[in-house]
PDB file of C-alpha atoms in Angstrom:
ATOM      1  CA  UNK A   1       7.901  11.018  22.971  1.00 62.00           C
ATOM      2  CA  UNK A   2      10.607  10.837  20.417  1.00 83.00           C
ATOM      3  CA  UNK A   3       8.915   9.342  17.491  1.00 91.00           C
ATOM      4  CA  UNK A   4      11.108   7.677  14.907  1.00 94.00           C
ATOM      5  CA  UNK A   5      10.245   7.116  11.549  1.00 96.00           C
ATOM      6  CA  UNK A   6      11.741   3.953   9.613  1.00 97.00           C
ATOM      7  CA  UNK A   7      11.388   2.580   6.354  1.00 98.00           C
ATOM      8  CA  UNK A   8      11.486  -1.405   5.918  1.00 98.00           C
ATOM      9  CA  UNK A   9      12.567  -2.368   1.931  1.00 98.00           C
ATOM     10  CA  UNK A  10      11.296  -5.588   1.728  1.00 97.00           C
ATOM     11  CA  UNK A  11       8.948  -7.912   4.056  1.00 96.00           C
ATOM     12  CA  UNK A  12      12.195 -10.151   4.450  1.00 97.00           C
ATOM     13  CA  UNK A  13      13.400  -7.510   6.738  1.00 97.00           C
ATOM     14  CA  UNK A  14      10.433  -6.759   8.818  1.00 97.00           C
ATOM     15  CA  UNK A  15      11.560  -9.257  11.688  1.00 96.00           C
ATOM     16  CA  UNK A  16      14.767  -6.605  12.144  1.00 96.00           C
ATOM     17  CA  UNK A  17      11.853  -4.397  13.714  1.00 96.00           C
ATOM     18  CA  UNK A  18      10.357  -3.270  16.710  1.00 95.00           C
ATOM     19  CA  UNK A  19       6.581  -2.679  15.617  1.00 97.00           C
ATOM     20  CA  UNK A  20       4.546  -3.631  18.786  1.00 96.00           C
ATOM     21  CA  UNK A  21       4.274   0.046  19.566  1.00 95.00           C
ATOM     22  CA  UNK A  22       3.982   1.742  16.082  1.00 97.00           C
ATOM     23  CA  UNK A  23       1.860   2.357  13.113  1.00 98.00           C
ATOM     24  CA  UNK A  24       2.346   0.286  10.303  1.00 98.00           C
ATOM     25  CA  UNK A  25       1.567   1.508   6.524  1.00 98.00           C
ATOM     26  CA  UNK A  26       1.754  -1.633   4.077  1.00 98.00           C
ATOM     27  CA  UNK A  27       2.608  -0.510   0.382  1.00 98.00           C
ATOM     28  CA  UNK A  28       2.473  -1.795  -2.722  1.00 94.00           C
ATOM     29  CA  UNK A  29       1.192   0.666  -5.196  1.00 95.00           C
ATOM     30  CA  UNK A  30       1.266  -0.902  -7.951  1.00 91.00           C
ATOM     31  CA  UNK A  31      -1.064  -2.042  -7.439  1.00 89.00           C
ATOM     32  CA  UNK A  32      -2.625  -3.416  -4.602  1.00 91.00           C
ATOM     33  CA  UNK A  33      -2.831  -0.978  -1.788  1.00 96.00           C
ATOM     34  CA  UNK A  34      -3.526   2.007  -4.656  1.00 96.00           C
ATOM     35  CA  UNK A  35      -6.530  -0.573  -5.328  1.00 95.00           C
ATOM     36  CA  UNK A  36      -7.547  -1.128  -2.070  1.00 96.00           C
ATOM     37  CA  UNK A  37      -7.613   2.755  -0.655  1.00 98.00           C
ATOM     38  CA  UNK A  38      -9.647   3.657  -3.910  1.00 98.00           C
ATOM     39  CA  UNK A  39     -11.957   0.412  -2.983  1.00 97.00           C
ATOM     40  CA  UNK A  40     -12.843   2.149   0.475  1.00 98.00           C
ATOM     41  CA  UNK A  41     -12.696   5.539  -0.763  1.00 98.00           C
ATOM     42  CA  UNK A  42     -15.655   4.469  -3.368  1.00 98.00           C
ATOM     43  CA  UNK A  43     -17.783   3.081  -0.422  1.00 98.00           C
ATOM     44  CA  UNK A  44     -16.435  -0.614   0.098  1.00 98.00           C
ATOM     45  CA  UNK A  45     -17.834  -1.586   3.215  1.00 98.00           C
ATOM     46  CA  UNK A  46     -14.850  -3.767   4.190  1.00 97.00           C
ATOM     47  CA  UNK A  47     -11.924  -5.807   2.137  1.00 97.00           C
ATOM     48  CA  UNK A  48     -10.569  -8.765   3.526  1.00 95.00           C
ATOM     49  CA  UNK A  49      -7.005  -9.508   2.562  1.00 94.00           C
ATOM     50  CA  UNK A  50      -6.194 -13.232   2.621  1.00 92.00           C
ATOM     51  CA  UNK A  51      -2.639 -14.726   1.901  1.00 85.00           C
ATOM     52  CA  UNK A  52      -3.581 -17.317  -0.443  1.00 87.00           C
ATOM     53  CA  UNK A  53      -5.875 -18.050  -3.259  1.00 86.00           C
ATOM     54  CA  UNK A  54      -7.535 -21.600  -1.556  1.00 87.00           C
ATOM     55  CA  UNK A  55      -8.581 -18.710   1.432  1.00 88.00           C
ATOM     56  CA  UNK A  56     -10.877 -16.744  -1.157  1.00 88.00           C
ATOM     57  CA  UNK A  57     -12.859 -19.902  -2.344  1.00 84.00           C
ATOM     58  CA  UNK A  58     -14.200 -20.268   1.767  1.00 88.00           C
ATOM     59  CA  UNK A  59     -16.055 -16.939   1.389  1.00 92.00           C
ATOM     60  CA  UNK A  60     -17.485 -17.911  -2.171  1.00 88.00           C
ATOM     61  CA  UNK A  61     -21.640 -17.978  -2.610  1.00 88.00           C
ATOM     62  CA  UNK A  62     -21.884 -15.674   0.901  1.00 91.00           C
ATOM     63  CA  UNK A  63     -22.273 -12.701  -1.196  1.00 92.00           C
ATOM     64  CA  UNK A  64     -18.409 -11.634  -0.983  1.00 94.00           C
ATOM     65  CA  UNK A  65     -16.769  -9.889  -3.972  1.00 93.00           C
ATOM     66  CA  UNK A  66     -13.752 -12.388  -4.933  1.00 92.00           C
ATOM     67  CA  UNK A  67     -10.537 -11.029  -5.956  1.00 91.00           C
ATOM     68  CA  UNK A  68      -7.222 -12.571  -6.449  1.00 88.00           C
ATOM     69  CA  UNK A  69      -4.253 -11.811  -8.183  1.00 86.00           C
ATOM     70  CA  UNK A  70      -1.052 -13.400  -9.079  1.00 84.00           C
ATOM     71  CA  UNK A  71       2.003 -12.802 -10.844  1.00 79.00           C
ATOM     72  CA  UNK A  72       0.291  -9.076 -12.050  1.00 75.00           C
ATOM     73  CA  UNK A  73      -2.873 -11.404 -13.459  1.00 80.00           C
ATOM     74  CA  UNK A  74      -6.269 -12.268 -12.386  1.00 83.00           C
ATOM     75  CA  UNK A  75      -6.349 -15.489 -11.464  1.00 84.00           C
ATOM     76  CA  UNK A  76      -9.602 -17.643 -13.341  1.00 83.00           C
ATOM     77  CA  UNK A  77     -12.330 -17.663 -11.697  1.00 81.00           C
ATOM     78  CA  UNK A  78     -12.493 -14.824  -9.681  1.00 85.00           C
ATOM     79  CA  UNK A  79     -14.217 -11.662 -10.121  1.00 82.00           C
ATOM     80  CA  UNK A  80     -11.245  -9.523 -10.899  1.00 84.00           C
ATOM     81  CA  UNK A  81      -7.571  -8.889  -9.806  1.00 76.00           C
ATOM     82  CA  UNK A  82      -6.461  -5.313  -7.989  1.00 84.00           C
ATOM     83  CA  UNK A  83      -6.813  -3.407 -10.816  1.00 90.00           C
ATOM     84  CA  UNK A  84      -8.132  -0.166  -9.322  1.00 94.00           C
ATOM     85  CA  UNK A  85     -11.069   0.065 -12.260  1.00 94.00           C
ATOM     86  CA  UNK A  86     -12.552  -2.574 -10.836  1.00 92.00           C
ATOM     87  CA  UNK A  87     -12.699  -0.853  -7.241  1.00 95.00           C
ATOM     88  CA  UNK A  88     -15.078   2.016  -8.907  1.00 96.00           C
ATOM     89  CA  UNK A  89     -18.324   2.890  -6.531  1.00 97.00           C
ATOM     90  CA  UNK A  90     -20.578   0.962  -9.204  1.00 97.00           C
ATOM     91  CA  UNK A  91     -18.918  -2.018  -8.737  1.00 94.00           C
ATOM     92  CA  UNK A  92     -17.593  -2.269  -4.887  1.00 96.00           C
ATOM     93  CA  UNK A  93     -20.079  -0.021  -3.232  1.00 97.00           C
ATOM     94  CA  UNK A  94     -21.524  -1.290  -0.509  1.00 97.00           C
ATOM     95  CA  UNK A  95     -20.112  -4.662  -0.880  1.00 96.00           C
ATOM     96  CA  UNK A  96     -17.461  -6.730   1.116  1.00 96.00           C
ATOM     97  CA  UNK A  97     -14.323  -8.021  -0.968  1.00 95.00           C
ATOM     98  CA  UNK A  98     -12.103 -10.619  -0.373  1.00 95.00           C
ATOM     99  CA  UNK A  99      -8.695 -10.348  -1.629  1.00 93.00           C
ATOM    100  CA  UNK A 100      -5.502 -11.957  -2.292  1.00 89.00           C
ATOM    101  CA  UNK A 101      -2.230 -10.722  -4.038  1.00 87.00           C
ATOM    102  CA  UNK A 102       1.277 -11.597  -5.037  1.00 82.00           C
ATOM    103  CA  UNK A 103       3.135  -9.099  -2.636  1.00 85.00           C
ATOM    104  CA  UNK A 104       0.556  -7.034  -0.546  1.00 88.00           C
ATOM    105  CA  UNK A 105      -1.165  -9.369   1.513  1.00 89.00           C
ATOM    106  CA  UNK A 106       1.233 -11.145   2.769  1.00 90.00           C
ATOM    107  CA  UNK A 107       2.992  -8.093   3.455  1.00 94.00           C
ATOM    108  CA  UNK A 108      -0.245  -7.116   5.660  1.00 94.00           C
ATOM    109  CA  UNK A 109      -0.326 -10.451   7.056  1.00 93.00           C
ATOM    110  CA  UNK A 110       3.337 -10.186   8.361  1.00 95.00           C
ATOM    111  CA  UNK A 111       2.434  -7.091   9.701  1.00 96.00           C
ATOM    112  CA  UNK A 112      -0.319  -7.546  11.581  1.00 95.00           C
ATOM    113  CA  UNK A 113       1.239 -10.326  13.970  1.00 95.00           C
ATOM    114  CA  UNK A 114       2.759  -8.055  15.901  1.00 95.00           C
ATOM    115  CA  UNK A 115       2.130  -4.543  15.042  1.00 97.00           C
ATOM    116  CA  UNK A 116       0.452  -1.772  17.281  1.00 97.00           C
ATOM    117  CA  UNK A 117      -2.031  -0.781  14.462  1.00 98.00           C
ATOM    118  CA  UNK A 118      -1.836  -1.036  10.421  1.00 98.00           C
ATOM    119  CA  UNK A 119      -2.797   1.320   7.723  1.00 98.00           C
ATOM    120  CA  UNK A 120      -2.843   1.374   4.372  1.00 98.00           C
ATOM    121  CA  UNK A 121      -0.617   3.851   1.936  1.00 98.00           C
ATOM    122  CA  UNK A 122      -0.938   4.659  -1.681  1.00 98.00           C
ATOM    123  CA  UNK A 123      -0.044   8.296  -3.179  1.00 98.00           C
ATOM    124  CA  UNK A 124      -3.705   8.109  -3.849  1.00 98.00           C
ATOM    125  CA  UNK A 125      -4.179   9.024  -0.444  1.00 98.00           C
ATOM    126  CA  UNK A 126      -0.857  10.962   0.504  1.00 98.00           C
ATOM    127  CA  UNK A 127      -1.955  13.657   1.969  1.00 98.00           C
ATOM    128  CA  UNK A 128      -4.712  12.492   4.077  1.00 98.00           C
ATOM    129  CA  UNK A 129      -1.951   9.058   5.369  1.00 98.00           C
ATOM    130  CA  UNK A 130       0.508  12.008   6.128  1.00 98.00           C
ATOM    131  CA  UNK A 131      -2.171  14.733   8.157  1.00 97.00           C
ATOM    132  CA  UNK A 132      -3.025  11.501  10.085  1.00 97.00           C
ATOM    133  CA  UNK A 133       0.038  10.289  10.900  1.00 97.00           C
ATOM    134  CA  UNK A 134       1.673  13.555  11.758  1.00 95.00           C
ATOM    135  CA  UNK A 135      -0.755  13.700  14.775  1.00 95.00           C
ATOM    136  CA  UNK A 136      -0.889   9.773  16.419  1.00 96.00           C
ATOM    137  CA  UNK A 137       1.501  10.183  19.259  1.00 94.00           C
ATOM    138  CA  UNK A 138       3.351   6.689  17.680  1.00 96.00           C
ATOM    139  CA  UNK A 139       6.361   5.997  15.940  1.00 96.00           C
ATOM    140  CA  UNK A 140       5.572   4.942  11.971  1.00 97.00           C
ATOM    141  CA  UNK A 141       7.137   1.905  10.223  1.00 98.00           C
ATOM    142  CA  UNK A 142       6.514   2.311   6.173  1.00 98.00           C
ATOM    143  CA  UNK A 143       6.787  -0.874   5.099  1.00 98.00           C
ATOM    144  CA  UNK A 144       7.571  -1.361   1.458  1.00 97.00           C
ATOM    145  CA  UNK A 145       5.661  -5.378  -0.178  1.00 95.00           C
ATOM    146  CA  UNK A 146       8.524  -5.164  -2.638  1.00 91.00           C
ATOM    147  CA  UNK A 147       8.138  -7.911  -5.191  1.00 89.00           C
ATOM    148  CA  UNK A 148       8.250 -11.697  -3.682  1.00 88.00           C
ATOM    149  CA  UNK A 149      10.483 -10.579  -1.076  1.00 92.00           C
ATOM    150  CA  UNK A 150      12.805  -8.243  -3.154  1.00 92.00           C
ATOM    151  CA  UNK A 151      13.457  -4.845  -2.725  1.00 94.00           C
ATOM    152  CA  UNK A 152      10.941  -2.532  -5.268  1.00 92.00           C
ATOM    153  CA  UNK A 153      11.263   0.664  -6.499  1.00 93.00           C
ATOM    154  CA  UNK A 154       8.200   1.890  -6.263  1.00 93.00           C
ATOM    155  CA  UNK A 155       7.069   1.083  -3.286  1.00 96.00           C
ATOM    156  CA  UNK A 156      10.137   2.911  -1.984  1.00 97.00           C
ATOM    157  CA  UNK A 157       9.479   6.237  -3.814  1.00 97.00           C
ATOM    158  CA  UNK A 158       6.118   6.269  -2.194  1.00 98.00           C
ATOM    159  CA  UNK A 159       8.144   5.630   1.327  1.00 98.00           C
ATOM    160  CA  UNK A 160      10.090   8.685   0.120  1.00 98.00           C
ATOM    161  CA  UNK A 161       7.223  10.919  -0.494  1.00 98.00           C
ATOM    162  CA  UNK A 162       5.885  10.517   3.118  1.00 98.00           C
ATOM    163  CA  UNK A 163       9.308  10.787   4.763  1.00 97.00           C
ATOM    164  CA  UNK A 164       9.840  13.973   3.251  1.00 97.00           C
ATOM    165  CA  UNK A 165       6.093  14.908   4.023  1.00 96.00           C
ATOM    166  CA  UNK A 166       6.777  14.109   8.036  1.00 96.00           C
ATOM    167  CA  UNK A 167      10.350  15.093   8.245  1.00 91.00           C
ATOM    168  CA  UNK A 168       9.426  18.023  10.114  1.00 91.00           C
ATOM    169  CA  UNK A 169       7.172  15.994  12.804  1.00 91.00           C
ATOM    170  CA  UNK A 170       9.665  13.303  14.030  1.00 92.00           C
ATOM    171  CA  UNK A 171      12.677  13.177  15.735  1.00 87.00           C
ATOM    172  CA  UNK A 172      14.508  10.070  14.365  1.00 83.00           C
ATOM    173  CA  UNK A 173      14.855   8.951  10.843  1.00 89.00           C
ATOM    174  CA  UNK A 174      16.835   5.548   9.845  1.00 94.00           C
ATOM    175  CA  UNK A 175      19.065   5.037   6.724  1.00 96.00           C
ATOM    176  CA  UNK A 176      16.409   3.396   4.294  1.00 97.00           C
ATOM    177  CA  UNK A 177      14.234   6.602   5.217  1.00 96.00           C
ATOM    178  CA  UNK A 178      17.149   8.924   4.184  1.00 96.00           C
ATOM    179  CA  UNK A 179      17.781   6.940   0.845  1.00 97.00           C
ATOM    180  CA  UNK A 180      13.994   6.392   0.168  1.00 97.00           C
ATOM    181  CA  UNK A 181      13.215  10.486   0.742  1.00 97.00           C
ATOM    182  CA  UNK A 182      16.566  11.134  -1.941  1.00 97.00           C
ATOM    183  CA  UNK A 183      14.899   8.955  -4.353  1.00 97.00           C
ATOM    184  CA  UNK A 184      11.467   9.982  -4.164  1.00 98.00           C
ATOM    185  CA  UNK A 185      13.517  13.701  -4.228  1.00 97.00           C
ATOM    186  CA  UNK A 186      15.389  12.630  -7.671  1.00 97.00           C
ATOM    187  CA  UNK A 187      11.937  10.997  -9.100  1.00 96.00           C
ATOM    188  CA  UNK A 188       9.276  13.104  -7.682  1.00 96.00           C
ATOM    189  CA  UNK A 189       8.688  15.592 -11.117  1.00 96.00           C
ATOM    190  CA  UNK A 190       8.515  12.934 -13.281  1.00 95.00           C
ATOM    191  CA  UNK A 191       7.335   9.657 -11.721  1.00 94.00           C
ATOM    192  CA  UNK A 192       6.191   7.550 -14.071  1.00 92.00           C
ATOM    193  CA  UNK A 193       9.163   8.168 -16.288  1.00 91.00           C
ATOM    194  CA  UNK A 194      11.642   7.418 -13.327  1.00 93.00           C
ATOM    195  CA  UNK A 195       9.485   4.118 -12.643  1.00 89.00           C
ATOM    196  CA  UNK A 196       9.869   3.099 -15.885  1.00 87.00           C
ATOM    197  CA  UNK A 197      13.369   2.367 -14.528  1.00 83.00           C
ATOM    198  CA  UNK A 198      11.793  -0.390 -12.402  1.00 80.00           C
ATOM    199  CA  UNK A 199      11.780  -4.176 -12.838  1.00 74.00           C
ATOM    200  CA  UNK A 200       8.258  -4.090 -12.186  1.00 66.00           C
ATOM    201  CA  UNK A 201       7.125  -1.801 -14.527  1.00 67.00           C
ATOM    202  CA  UNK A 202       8.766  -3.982 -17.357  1.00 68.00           C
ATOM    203  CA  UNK A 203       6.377  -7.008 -15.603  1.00 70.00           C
ATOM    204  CA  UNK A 204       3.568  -4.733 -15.789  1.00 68.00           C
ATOM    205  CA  UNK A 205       4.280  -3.570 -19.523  1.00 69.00           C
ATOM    206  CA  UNK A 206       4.053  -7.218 -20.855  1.00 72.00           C
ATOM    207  CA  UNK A 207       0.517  -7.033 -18.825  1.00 72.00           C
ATOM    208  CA  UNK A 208      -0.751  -4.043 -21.263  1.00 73.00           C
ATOM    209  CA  UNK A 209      -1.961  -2.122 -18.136  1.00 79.00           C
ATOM    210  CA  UNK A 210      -0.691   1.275 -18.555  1.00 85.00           C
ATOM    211  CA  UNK A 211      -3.382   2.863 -17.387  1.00 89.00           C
ATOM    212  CA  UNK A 212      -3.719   1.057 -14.380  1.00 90.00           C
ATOM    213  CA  UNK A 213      -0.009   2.080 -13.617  1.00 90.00           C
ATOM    214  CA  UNK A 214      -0.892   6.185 -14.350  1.00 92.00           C
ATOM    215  CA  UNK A 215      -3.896   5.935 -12.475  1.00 95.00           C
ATOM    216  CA  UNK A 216      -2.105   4.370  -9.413  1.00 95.00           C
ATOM    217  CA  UNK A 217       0.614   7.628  -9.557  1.00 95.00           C
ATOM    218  CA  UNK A 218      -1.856  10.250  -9.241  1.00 97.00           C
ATOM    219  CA  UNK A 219      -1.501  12.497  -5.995  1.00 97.00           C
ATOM    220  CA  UNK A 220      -4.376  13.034  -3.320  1.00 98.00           C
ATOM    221  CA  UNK A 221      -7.746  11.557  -5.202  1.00 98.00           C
ATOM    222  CA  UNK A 222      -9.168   9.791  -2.388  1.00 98.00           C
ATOM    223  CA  UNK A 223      -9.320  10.325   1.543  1.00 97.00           C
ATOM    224  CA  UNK A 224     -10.061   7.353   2.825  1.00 98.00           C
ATOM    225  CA  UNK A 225      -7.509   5.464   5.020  1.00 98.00           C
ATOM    226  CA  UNK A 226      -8.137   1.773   5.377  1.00 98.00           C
ATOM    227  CA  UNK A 227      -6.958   0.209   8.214  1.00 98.00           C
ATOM    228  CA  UNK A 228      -7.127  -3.095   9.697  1.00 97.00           C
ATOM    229  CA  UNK A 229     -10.069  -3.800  12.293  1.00 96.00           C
ATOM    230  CA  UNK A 230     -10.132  -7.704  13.417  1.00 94.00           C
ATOM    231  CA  UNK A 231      -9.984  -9.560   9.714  1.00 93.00           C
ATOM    232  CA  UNK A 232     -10.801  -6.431   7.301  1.00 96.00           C
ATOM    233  CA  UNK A 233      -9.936  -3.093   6.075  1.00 98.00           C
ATOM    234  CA  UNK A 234     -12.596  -0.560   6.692  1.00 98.00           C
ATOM    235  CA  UNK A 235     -12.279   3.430   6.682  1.00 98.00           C
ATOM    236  CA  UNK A 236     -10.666   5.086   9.739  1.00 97.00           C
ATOM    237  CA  UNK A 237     -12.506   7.314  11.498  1.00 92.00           C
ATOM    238  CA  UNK A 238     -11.270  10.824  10.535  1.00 79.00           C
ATOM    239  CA  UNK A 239     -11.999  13.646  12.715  1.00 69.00           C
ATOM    240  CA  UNK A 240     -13.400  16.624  11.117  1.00 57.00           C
TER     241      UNK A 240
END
């Protein structure tokens, strides 16, 4: 089989592909999916992306952690947001969370409709996405949450990293994989300083969370790949 890899910018652009027969790894590490592979690397039994805020309230008092985000904020109410320091083992351990965001869950929603099977991509988890993907006998679609539909930087330096991770293990690479591998190439010494180029990271500035932003850049802390089973993210199944 000649399996391509291709790199999607945005989620407006996701109906320009063919996914029924490919893997799909959702994005968005700043912070979501960073949040949510830490979440299941720290022993979350399961998160449960919904695409709006109203969905989290049907899953209140039933013992679910809550979590919603919007606009980089938690929204009232809820438990927290997708900072990944509040996915630590003490807190999500064992526990089921329910979770909406601006960008990536509607990004997994999208993807899910149609798509032979989707994962979940940080650079927490780089290495571990990569050995996986190098040996499923399917083409990979990286698709990038971007920010409300808009093309993100970020998201695309992480498409970048595994590009130039896999080049060597498929046979057909589109444009957006070419440009997202030569930025990831230009930012990949330095890059949080090369983020800081981003609109996003200006968002997440006024927010005060550097941390969160550093944490979410660091290479190959966690193993765990989530991917979605029915409704929820659990932990593939890694062979030894």
């Amino acid at each position: 089989m000649n399996k391509r890899i291709e790199v999607c910018l945005t989620p407006a652009l996701l109906h320009l592909y063919d996914i029924s027969n490919s893997i799909v790894v959702v994005i968005d590490v700043l912070r979501a999916t960073s949040s949510i592979v830490y979440g299941i690397d720290n022993g979350a039994t399961a998160i449960i992306p919904v695409a709006h805020v109203e969905d989290c309230l049907a899953y209140s008092g039933k013992g679910f952690l809550l979590a919603a985000e919007r606009d980089g904020s938690v929204v009232e109410g809820y438990d927290f947001g997708n900072s990944p320091f509040s996915y630590t083992k003490e807190k999500v351990g064992g526990k089921t969370i329910v979770l909406t965001t601006t960008n990536g869950t509607k990004a997994l929603h999208m993807a899910r409709e149609t798509a032979h099977q989707v994962v979940i991509g940080s650079f927490l988890n780089l290495q571990s996405l990569c050995d996986w993907l190098k040996v499923q006998d399917k083409s990979v679609l990286l698709l990038c949450a971007g920010w409300k539909d808009q093309f993100n930087l970020e998201d695309t330096l992480f498409a970048g990293a595994v590009v130039a991770e896999l080049r060597k293990d498929f046979t057909h690479f589109d444009d957006s994989s070419v440009a997202a591998e030569d930025l990831y190439q230009l930012a990949r010494n330095d890059l949080r300083t090369y983020i800081r180029k981003s609109s996003h990271s200006y968002r997440l500035a006024l927010l005060n969370i550097e941390e969160d932003v550093r944490f979410c850049l660091q290479l190959n802390i966690c193993k765990a790949i989530p991917v979605l089973s029915g409704d929820a993210l659990v932990a593939l199944e890694l062979n030894p």
